[in-house]
Tab-separated table of C-alpha atoms in Angstrom:
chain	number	residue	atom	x	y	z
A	11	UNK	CA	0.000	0.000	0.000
A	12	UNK	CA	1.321	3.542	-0.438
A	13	UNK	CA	1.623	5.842	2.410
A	14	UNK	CA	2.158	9.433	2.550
A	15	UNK	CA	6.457	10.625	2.860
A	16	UNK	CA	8.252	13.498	3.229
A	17	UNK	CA	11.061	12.890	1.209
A	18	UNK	CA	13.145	9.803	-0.520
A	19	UNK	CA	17.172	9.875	-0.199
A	20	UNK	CA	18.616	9.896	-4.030
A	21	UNK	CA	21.123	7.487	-3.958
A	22	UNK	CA	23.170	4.999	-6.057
A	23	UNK	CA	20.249	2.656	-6.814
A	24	UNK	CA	17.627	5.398	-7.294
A	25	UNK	CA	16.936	6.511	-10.594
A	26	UNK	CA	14.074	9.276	-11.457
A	27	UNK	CA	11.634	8.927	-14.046
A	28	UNK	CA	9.419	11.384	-15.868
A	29	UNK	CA	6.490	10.525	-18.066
A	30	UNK	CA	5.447	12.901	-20.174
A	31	UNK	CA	2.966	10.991	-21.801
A	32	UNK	CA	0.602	8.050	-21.101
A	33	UNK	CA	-1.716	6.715	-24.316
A	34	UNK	CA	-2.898	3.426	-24.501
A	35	UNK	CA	-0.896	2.530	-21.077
A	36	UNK	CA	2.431	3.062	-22.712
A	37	UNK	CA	4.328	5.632	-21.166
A	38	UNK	CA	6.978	8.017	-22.841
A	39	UNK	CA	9.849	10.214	-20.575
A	40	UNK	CA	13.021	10.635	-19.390
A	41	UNK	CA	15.108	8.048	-16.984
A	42	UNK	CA	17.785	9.847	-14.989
A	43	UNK	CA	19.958	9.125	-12.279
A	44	UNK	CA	23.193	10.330	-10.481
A	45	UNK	CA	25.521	7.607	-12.386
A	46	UNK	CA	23.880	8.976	-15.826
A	47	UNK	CA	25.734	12.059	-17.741
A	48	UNK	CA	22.455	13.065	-19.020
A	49	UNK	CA	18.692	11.805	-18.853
A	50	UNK	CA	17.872	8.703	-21.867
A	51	UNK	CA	14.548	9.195	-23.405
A	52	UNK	CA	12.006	5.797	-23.764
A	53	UNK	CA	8.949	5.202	-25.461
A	54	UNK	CA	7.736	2.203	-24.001
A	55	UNK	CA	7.085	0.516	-20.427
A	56	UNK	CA	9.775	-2.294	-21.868
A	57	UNK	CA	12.578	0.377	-22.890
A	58	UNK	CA	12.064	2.124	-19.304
A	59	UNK	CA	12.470	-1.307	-17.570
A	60	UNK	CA	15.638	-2.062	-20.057
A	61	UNK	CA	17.444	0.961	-19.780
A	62	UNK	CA	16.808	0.504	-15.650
A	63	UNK	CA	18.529	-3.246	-16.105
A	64	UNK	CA	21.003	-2.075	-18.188
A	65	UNK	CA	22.324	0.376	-15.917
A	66	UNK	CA	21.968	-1.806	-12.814
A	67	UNK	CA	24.050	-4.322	-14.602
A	68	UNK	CA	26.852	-1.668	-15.591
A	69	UNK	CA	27.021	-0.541	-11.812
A	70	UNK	CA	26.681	-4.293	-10.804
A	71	UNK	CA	24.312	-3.001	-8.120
A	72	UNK	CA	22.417	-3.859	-6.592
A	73	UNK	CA	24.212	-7.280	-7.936
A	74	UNK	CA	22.146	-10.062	-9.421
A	75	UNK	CA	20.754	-13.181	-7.465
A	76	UNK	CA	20.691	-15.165	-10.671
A	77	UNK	CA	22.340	-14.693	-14.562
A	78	UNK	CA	19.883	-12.881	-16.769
A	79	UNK	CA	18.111	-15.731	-19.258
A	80	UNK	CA	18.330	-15.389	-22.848
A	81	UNK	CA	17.537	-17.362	-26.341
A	82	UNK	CA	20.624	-15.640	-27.906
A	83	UNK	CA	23.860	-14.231	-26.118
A	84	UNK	CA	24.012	-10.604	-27.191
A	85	UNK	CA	27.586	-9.889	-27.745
A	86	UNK	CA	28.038	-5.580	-27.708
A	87	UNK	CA	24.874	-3.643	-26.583
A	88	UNK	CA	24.820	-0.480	-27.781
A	89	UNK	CA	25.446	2.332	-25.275
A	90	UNK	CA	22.731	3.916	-23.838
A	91	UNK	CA	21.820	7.274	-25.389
A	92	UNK	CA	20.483	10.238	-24.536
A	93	UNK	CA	17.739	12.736	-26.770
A	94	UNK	CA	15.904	15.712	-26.186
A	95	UNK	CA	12.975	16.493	-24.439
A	96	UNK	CA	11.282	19.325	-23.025
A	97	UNK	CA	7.621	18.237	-23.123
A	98	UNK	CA	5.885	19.006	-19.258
A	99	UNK	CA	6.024	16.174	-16.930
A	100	UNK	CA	2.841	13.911	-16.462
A	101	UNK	CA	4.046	12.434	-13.215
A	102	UNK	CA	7.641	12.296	-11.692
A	103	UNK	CA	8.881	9.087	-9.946
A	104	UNK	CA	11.784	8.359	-7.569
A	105	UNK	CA	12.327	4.245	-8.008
A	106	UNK	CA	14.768	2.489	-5.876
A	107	UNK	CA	15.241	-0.881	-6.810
A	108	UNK	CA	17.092	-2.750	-3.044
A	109	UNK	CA	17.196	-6.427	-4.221
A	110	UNK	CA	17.540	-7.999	-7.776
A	111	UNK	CA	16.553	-11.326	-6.547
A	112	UNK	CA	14.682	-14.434	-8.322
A	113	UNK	CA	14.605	-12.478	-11.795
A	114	UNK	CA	13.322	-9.833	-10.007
A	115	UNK	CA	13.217	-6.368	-8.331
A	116	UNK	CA	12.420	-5.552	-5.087
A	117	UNK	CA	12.634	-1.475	-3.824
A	118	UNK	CA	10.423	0.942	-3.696
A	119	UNK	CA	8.390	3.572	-5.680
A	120	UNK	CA	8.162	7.485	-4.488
A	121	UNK	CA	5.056	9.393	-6.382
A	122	UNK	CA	6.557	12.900	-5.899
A	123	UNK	CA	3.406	15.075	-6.591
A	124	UNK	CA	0.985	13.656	-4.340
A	125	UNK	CA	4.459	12.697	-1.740
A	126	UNK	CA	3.309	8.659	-1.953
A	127	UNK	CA	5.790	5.892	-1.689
A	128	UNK	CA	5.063	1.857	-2.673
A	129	UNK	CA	6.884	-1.078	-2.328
A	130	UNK	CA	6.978	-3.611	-4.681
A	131	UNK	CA	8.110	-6.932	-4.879
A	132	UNK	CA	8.463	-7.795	-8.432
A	133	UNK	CA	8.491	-5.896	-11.664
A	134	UNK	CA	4.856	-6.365	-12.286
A	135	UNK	CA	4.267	-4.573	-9.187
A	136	UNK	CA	6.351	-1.981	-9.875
A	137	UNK	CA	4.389	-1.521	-13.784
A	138	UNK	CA	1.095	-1.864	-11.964
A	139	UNK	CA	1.830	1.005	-8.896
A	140	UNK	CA	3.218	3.619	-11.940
A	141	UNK	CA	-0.159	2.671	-13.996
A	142	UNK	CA	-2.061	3.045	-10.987
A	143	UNK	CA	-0.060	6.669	-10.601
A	144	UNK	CA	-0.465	7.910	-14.246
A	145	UNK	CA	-4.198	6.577	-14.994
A	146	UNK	CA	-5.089	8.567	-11.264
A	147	UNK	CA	-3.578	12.002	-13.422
């Protein structure tokens, strides 16, 4: 359940994300954090949730439980890029992911204009307290 904070410490594992838009569920925005040189720009729930892993991985933190599952081993990803964006924010959330553990996240979620944090247990969880957020704006 989410209960009313006054503020969420920014650290390592916390990474802030803007949506800027929400049609048909799929959210567009910025992903920023403190290890990031400048904010990367997704278009999709899955590119929000990939950029997230992505940088967890590089930082190795928090570290992975188990090895990440795949059909085919990708050898290079491409490094993660930035664009531009200026567009006025829908909602603005602080997400700290604590635990990667059985394929998972585990952390919490920080609402900033209405000041409500949720904690989540998997990454469904996480998706379904941001939907909850943005279809309550």
């Amino acid at each position: 359940m989410a209960e009313s904070v006054q503020y969420m410490a920014c650290g390592k594992n916390t990474v802030t994300v803007r949506v800027v838009s929400y049609e048909d569920r799929r959210p567009v925005g910025t992903l920023s954090g403190p290890q990031m040189p400048k904010p990367l720009r997704f278009s999709s729930m899955a590119q929000l949730l990939f950029f997230m892993e992505e940088l967890m991985d590089r930082e190795n933190s928090p570290q992975r439980e188990t090895e990440a599952r795949e059909f085919c081993p990708v050898e290079a990803r491409p490094a993660l890029r930035s664009q531009p964006g200026r567009e006025k924010n829908l909602a603005v959330f602080e997400i700290r992911v604590l635990f990667r553990q059985n394929a998972s996240w585990q952390g919490s979620l920080l609402w900033r204009e209405r000041k409500l944090e949720g904690h989540f247990r998997s990454v469904l969880e996480l998706m379904r307290l941001m939907d909850s957020a943005l279809l309550a704006e």
